[in-house]
Amino acid sequence: MTVGKYSVVNHNEGSPLPDSHRFSVRVTSPFGTNYHNRDRVQSGQFGFLALESGDYITCFTAADHDPKATLTIDFDWKSGVAAKDWSTIAKRGQVDVMELEIRKLFETASDIHEEMNFLRQREEEMQEYNRTTNDRMFWFSFLSLIVCLSVAGLQLWHLKTFFEKKKLI
């Protein structure tokens, strides 16, 4: 789970933001899938379940301003256990602080467990890949040895017949 919030920082606390302080935002996956796309906004939020592994990209684009303006954007990106809104869960379930901490720890332990299972699976795949590579190298070496011995035998046979024809042996 991934969530994010973004907004333009208002440097003039008492006054509203001018209409020119707008920007476009786009969130894409490593393979180019658009998860969030908004044009001419001053703030917003997004949330999605990341199905692809890799680096997700967030692109903020400000339209041309005349006169030139510098925009400061406050951006908060959370994923995994950090993406859950624990204060809402605590209010909704009427749970005490200790139970909330236990839920956080349980979620963290579950994420670690899933990551360990993923790493174990990758290790098994790599071990299988190593075994097949070792088998292929054995057969390649064996075949190379047979070819070398065959060539040496053919060279000996050729030299023997050559010297016999020349009557040197």
PDB file of C-alpha atoms in Angstrom, residues 24 41 72 74 88 101 112 156 167-168:
ATOM      1  CA  SER A  24       0.418  19.185 -12.475  1.00  0.00           C
ATOM      2  CA  VAL A  41      -4.038  21.666  -8.661  1.00  0.00           C
ATOM      3  CA  THR A  72       7.568  25.081  -2.787  1.00  0.00           C
ATOM      4  CA  ASP A  74       5.178  19.870   0.597  1.00  0.00           C
ATOM      5  CA  THR A  88      -8.116   6.373  12.610  1.00  0.00           C
ATOM      6  CA  GLU A 101       1.321  -0.555  19.502  1.00  0.00           C
ATOM      7  CA  ILE A 112       9.299  -8.784   7.710  1.00  0.00           C
ATOM      8  CA  LEU A 156      49.317 -38.467 -34.106  1.00  0.00           C
ATOM      9  CA  LYS A 167      59.936 -43.666 -45.067  1.00  0.00           C
ATOM     10  CA  LEU A 168      61.370 -41.890 -42.076  1.00  0.00           C
TER      11      LEU A 168
END
